[in-house]
Coordinates of C-alpha atoms in Angstrom, one line a residue:
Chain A
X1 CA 62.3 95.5 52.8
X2 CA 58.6 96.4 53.5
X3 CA 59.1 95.5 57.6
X4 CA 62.2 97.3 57.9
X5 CA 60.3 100.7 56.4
X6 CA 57.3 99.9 58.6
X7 CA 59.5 99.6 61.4
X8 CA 61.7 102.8 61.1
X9 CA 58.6 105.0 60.8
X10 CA 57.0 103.5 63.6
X11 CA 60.4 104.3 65.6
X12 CA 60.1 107.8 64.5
X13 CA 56.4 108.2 65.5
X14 CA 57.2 106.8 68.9
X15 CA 60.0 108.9 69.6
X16 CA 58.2 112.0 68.7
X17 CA 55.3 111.0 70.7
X18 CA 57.6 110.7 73.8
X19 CA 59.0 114.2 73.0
X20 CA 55.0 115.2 73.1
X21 CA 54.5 113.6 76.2
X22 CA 57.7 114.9 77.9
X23 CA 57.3 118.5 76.3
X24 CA 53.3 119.0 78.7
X25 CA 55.4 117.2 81.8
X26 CA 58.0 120.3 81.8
X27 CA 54.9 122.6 83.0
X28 CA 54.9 120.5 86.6
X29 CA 58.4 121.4 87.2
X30 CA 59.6 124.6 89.0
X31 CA 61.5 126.8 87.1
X32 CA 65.1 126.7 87.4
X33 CA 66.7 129.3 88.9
X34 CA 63.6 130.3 91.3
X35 CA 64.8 131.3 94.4
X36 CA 61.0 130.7 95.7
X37 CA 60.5 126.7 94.7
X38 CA 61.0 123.9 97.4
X39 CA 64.3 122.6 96.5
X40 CA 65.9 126.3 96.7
X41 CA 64.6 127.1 99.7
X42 CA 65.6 124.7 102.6
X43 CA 66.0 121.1 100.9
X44 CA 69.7 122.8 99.1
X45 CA 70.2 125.4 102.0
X46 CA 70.5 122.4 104.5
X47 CA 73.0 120.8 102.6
X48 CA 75.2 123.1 101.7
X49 CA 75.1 125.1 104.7
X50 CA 75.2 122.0 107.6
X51 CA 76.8 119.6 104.7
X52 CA 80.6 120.1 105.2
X53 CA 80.4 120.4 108.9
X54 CA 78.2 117.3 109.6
X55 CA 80.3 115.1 106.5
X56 CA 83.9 116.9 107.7
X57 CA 84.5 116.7 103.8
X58 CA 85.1 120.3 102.2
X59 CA 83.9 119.3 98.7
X60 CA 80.2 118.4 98.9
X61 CA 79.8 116.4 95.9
X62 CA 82.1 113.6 98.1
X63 CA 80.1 114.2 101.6
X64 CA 77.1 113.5 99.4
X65 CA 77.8 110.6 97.6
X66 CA 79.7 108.9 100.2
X67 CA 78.5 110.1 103.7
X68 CA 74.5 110.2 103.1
X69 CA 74.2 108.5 100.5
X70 CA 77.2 106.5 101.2
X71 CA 74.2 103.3 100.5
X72 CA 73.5 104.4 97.0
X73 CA 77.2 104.1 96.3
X74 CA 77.6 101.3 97.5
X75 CA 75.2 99.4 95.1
X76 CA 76.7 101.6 92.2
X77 CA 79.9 99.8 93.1
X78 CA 77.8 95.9 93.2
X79 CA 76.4 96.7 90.0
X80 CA 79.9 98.1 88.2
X81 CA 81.5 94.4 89.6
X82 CA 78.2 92.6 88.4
X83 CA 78.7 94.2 84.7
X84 CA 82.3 93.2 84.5
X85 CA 81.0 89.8 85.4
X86 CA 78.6 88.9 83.2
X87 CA 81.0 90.0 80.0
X88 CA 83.4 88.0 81.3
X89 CA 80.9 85.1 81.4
X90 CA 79.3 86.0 77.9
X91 CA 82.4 86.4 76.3
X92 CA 84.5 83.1 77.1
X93 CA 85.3 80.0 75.3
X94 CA 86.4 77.2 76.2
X95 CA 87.8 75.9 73.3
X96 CA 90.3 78.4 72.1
X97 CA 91.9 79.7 75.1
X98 CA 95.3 81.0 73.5
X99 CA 95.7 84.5 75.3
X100 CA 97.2 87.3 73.1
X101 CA 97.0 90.4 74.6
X102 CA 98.5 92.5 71.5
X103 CA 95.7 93.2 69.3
X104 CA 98.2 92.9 66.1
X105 CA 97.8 89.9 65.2
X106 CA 101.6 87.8 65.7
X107 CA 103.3 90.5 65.6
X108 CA 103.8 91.3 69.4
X109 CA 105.2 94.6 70.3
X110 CA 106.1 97.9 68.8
X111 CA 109.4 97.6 69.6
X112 CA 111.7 101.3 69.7
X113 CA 112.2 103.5 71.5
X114 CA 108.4 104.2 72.5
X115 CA 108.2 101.2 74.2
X116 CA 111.6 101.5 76.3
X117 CA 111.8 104.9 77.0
X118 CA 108.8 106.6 76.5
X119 CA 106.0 104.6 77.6
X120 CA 108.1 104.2 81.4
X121 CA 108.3 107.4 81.6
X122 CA 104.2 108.4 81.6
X123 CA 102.8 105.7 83.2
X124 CA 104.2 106.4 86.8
X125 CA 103.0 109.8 86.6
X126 CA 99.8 108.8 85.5
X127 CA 99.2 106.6 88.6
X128 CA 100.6 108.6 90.5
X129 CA 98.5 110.7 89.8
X130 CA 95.6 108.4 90.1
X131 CA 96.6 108.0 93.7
X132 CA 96.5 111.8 94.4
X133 CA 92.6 112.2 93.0
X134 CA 92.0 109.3 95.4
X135 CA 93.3 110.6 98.4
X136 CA 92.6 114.4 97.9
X137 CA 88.8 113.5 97.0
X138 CA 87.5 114.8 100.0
X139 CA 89.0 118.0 99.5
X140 CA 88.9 118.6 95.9
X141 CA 88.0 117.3 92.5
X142 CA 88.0 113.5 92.5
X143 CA 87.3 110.4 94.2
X144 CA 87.2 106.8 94.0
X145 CA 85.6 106.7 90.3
X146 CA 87.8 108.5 88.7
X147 CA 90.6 107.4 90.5
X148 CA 90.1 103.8 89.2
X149 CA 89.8 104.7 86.0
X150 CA 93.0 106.7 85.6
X151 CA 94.7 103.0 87.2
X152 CA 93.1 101.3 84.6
X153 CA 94.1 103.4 82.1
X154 CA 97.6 103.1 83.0
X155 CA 97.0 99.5 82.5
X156 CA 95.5 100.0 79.0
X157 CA 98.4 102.0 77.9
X158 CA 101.0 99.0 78.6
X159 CA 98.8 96.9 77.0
X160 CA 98.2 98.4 73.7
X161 CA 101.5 99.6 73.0
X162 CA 103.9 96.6 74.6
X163 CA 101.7 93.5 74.4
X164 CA 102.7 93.1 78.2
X165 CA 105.6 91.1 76.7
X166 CA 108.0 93.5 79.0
X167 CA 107.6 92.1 82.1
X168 CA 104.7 93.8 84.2
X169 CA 102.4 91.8 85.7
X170 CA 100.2 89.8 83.8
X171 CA 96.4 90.0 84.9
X172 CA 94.4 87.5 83.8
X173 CA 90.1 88.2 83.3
X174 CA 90.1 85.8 86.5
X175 CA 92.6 87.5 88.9
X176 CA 90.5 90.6 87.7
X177 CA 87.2 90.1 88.2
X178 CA 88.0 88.6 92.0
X179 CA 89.8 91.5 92.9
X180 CA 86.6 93.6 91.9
X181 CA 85.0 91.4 94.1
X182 CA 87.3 91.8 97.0
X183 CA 87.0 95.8 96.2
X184 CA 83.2 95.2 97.2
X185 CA 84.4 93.6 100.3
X186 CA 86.5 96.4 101.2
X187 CA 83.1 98.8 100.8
X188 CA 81.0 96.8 102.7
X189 CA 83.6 96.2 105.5
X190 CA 83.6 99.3 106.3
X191 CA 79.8 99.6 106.5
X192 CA 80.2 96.5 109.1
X193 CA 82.7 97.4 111.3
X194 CA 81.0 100.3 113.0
X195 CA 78.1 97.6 113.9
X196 CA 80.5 96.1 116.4
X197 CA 80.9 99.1 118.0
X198 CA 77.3 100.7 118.7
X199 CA 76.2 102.0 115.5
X200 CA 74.2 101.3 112.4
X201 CA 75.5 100.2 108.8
X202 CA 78.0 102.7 106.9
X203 CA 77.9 104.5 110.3
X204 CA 81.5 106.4 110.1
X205 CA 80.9 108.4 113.4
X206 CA 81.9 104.8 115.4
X207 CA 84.2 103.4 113.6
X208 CA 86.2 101.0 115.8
X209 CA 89.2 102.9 115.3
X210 CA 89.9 104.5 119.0
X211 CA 88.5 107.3 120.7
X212 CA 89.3 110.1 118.7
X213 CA 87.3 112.8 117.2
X214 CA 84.5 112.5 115.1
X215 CA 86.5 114.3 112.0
X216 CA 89.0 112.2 112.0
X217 CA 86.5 109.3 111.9
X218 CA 84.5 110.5 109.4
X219 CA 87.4 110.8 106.7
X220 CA 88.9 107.6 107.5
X221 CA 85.4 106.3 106.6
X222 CA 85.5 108.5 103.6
X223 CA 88.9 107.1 102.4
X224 CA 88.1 103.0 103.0
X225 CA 85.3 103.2 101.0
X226 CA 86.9 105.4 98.0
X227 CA 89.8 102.9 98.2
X228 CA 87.1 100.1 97.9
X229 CA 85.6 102.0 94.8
X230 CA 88.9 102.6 92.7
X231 CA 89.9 98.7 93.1
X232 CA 86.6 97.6 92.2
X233 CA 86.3 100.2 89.0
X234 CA 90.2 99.6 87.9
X235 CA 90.1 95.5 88.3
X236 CA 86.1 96.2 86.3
X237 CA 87.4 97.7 83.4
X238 CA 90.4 95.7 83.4
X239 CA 88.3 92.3 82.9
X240 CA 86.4 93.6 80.2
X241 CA 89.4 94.5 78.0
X242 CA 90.6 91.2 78.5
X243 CA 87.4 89.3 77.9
X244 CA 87.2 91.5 74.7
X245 CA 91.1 90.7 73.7
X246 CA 90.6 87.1 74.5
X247 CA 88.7 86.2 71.4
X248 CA 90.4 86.8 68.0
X249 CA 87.0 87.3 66.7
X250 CA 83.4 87.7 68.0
X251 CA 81.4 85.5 65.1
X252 CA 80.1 82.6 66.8
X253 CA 80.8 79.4 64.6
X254 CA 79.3 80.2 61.1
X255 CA 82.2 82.1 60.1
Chain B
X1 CA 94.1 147.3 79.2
X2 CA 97.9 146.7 80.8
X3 CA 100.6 145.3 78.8
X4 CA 100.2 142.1 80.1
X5 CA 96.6 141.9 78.9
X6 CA 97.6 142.8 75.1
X7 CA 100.5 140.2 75.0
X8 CA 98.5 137.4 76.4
X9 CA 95.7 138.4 74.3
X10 CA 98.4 138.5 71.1
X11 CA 99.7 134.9 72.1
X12 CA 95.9 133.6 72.7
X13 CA 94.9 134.9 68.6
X14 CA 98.1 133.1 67.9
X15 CA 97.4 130.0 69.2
X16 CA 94.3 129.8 68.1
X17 CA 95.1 130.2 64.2
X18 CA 97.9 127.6 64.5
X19 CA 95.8 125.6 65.8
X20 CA 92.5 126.5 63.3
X21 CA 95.4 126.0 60.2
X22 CA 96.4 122.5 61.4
X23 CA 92.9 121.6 61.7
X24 CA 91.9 122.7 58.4
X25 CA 95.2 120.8 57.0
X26 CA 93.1 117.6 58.5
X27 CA 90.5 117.9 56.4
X28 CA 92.3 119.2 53.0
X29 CA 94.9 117.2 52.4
X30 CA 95.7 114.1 50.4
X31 CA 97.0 111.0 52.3
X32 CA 96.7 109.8 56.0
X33 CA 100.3 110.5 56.7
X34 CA 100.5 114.2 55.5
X35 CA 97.3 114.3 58.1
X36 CA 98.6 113.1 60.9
X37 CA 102.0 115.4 60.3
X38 CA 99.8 118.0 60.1
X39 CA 96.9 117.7 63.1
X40 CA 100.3 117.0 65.3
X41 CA 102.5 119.8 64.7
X42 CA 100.7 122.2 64.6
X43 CA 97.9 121.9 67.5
X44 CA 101.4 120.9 69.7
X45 CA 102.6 124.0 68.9
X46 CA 99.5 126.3 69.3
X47 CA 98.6 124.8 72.3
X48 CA 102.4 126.0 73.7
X49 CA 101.5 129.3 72.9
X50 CA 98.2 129.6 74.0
X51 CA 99.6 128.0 77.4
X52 CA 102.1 130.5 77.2
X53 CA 99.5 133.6 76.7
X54 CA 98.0 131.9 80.0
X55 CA 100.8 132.1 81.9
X56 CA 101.5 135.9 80.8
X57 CA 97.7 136.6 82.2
X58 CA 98.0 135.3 85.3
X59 CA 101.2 136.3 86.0
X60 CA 103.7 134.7 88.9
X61 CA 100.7 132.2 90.7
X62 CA 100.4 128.6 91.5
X63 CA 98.0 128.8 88.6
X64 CA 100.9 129.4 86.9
X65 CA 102.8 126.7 87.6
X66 CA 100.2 124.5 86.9
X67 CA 99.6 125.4 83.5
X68 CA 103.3 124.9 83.3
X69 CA 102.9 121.3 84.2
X70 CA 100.1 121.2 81.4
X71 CA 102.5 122.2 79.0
X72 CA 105.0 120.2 79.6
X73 CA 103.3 117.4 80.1
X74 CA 101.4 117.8 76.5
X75 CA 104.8 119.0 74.8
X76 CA 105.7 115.4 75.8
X77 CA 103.0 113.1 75.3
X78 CA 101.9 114.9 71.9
X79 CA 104.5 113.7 69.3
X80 CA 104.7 110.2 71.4
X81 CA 101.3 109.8 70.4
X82 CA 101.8 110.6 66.8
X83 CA 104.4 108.2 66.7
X84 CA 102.8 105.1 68.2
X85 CA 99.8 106.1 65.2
X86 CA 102.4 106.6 62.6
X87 CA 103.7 103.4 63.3
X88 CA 100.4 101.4 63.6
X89 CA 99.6 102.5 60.2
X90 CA 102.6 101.2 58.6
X91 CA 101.8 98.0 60.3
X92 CA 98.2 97.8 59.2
X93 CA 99.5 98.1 55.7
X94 CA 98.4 101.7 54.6
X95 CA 100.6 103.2 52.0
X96 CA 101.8 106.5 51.2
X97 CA 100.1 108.8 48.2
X98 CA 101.4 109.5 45.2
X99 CA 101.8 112.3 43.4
X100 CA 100.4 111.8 39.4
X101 CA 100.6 115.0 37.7
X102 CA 97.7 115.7 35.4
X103 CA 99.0 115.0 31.9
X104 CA 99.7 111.2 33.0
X105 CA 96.8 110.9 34.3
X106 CA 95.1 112.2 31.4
X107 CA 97.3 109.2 29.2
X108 CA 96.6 107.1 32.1
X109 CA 92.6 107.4 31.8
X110 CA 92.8 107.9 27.7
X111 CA 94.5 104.3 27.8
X112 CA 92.4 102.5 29.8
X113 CA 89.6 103.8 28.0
X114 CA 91.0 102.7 25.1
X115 CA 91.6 99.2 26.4
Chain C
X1 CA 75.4 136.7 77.5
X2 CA 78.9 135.0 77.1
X3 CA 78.0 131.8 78.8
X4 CA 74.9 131.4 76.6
X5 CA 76.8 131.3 73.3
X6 CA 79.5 128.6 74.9
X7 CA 76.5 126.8 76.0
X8 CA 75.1 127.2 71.9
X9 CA 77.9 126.7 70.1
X10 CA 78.7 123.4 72.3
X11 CA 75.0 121.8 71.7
X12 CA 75.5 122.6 68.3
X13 CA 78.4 120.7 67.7
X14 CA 76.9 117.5 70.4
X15 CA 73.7 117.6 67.6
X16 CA 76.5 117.5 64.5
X17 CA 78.4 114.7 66.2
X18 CA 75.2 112.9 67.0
X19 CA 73.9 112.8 63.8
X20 CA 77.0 112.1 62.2
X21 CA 77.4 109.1 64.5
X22 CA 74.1 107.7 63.5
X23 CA 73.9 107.8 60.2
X24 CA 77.5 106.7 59.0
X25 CA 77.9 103.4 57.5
X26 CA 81.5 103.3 58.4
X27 CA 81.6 101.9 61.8
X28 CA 85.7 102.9 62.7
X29 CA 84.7 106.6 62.1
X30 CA 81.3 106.2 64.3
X31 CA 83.9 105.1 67.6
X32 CA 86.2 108.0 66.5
X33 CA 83.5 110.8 66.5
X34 CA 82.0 109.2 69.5
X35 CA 85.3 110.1 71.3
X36 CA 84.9 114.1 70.1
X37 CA 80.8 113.9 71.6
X38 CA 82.5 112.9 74.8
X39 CA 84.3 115.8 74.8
X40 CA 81.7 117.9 74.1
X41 CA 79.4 116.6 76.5
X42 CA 82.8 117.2 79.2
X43 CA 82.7 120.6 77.9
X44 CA 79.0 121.1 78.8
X45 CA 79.4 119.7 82.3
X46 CA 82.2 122.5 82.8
X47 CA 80.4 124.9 81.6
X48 CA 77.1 123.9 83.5
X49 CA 79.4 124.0 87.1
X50 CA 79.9 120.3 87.8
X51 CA 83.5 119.5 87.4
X52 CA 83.3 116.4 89.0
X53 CA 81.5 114.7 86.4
X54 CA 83.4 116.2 84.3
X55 CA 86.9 114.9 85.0
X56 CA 84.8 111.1 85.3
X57 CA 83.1 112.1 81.5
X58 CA 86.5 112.6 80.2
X59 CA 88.5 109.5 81.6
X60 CA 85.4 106.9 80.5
X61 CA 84.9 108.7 77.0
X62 CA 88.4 107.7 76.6
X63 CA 88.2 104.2 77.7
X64 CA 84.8 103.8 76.2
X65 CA 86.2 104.9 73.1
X66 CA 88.9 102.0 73.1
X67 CA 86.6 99.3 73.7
X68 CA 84.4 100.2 70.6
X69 CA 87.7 100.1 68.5
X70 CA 88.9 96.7 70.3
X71 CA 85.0 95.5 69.2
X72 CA 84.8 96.8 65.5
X73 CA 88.4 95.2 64.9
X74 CA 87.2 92.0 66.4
X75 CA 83.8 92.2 63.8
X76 CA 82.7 93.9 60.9
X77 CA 84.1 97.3 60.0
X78 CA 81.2 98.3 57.5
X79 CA 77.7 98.3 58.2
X80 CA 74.9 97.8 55.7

C-alpha cells in the first residue's frame, strides 16, 4: 500500500513539474493574434493567398494535407493500417476460433421491426452520405478521414443491432486488414504513376492521364488518394471491432 | 426587432426548456426506464422546435432546407434509438421499479429489524 | 465578449467531464462520459474555426466510444 502512495505522489510532483517547465517555455512563443510575428506575416499569407490556385482545391485544409504535404498523409495512412494490424495480431487465438459477431451472448438478433424496417432505411443514407464528404472534399468540409469513418460506421450499426445474421456481407478481421492494405496501395500508386511520366513522387501535375490541364490533374490526384484514405480508415476500424468481438473474453487463461 | 426575430426567439426559449426539463427528468427520477422515456421525448421534441425557431430566422434559404433535413432526419433516428436501448435493457435483465409507499416500508424495515 | 463565455463555459464542462472520468470507479459510466468530452472538445474545435477536425472529432468520439464499451463488456466492469 506504501508503493502505491509513493507512486501517486510522485506522479503528481512530476506532472506539476512539467506544467512549471511548460508554463517559462510559453514566453518564447509569439503572441497569438500578432499581426507582426513570422508566421502572420508571409509564412500564412503565402498559403492562403497562392494556396488554392497552385492546389486547384478551394478548401485549404485539403490542398494542405493532400497536395504539399500530400507525404505526411501518406505515412498517417501506413501507420492507421499498421495499428489495425498489430490488434489483430495481439488479439487472436487460435484455439477458440468460434466467430460471433452479436455481442449478446446466444441470443443473436433483436428481431422487430428495428431490424427489418428501420435499420434499412438509415444505413443507405448514411453511406451515402459518406460518399458525398469524399468526393466534395476538395470543395468543402470533408475528406478521405472522415469519409471512412462514416463507412465504417455504417458497418458498426448492422453489426450491433442484426448480428449480420441478415444477409450483408460478412467481413472477416482477414479480408479487412488486406483491404487496408490494398487502400495503402491505392495511395502510393498514385504517388508512382507520375514517375513514369517525368515527375517526382506524389507529383499530381503529370499524372499519366492525357494532356489535359493542370486543374484537372491536380483533383484527380486529389481524389485517388482520398479514395485510398477512406478504404484504408473504413477496412482499419473495421478489423479492430472484429478482433475485439472475436474473443468472448479478454482474461488470458487464469480465469 | 421584426416579427420574425420575436417568434424564432419565442420557439428558441421553448426549446430550450423542453429540452433543460427532460434533462433534469435524467437525473431525478427513479428507474432506468422512466429515464430513458424521459431524456427521449422530450430533447426529440425541443430539438423540433428549436429547429423550427431556425428555420423562422433564416427564412426561405438553402440553409433552410438544410435544417429541414436535420429535423427530419433526427425526428427519425431519435425514438429508433430509444427503442434499440429499451430493448437491450430488457435483454440484459434490468427490471422495472417499484412503487412501495411509505407505511410498508416502514412495516417492511420494522420487521426485518425485528428478525 | 460572446465568444469568450462559449469558449468558458465549454472548458468548464471538458474539466468536469475529465475529472469525473478519472476518478470513477465504475468503468461503464467512465466510456459513457468519455462520449459527452468528445463532444465538448467537437464543440471547442467549432468554436475555435476548424470545422474539419471537427466533423473527424465527432465521428471517432463515437466509434471510440463503442470500442471502450465492446472492451469493459469483454472484462471487468468495476475497478478497484
Amino acid at each position: 500500500m506504501k508503493k502505491k502512495k509513493i507512486g501517486q505522489a510522485v506522479g503528481v510532483i512530476l506532472v506539476i513539474a512539467m506544467v512549471c517547465v511548460f508554463w517559462q517555455l510559453i514566453d518564447y512563443l509569439p503572441v497569438i493574434g500578432d499581426p507582426k510575428s513570422a508566421p502572420n506575416s508571409h509564412v500564412s499569407k503565402m498559403y492562403i493567398v497562392d494556396g488554392p490556385s497552385m492546389t486547384h482545391s478551394p478548401n485549404l485544409v485539403t490542398g494542405v494535407l493532400a497536395d504539399f504535404r500530400g507525404f505526411d498523409t501518406l505515412w498517417e495512412t501506413t501507420v492507421m493500417f499498421l495499428a489495425g494490424m498489430a490488434v489483430s495480431m495481439i488479439l487472436s487465438d487460435k484455439l477458440k476460433r468460434h466467430w460471433d459477431a452479436s455481442i449478446f451472448g446466444e441470443i443473436r438478433t433483436f428481431g422487430g421491426a428495428d431490424v427489418k424496417a428501420m435499420i434499412p432505411l438509415i444505413v443507405p443514407f448514411i453511406l451515402l452520405y459518406a460518399v458525398y464528404v469524399l468526393f466534395h472534399g476538395e470543395v468543402s468540409l470533408g475528406g478521405g478521414f472522415q469519409a471512412g469513418a462514416l463507412i465504417a460506421l455504417g458497418y458498426i450499426l448492422y453489426a450491433m443491432v442484426a448480428g449480420l445474421t441478415i444477409k450483408t456481407v460478412k467481413v472477416t478481421q482477414h479480408l479487412s486488414i488486406c483491404l487496408a492494405a490494398l487502400g495503402v496501395f491505392i495511395y502510393a500508386l498514385t504517388g508512382i504513376l507520375p514517375m513514369f511520366n517525368g515527375g517526382k513522387f506524389l507529383d499530381y501535375g503529370r499524372l499519366p492521364f492525357g494532356a489535359e490541364a493542370t486543374a484537372e490533374l491536380h483533383t484527380t490526384g486529389i481524389l485517388m488518394i482520398e479514395v485510398g484514405v477512406t478504404v484504408c480508415v473504413a477496412a482499419t476500424i473495421v478489423t479492430i471491432l472484429e478482433a475485439v468481438l472475436e474473443r468472448k473474453s479478454l482474461h488470458d487463461g487464469n480465469q | 426587432m421584426l416579427i420574425r426575430e420575436i417568434i424564432a426567439a419565442i420557439l428558441l426559449i421553448t426549446g430550450g426548456s423542453f429540452m433543460f426539463v427532460s434533462a433534469l427528468g435524467v437525473i431525478r427520477l427513479p428507474d432506468f426506464y422512466t429515464r430513458l422515456h424521459a431524456s427521449s421525448i422530450g430533447e426529440t421534441f425541443g430539438l423540433v422546435l428549436a429547429g423550427i425557431g431556425m428555420i423562422i430566422y433564416h427564412g426561405l434559404n438553402l440553409t433552410s432546407a438544410k435544417i429541414l433535413l436535420i429535423i427530419v432526419a433526427l425526428f427519425l433516428v431519435n425514438p429508433i434509438g430509444t427503442h434499440l436501448i429499451g430493448k437491450a435493457a430488457i435483454r440484459a435483465g434490468e427490471e422495472p421499479w417499484k412503487y412501495i409507499k411509505n407505511e410498508e416500508k416502514k412495516e417492511e424495515e420494522d420487521a426485518s429489524i425485528h428478525d | 465578449m460572446q465568444v469568450f463565455m462559449i469558449e468558458a463555459v465549454l472548458l468548464l464542462f471538458l474539466i468536469a467531464t475529465t475529472i469525473v472520468i478519472i476518478f470513477d470507479k465504475d468503468l461503464l459510466s467512465s466510456a459513457i462520459v468519455y462520449c459527452a468530452f468528445s463532444f465538448c472538445t467537437m464543440l471547442l474545435y467549432i468554436v475555435m474555426g476548424a470545422p474539419d477536425v471537427a466533423f473527424t472529432e465527432a465521428v471517432i468520439g463515437v466509434i471510440s466510444t463503442i470500442y471502450f464499451v465492446i472492451a469493459i463488456k469483454t472484462t471487468d466492469r468495476w475497478c478497484k
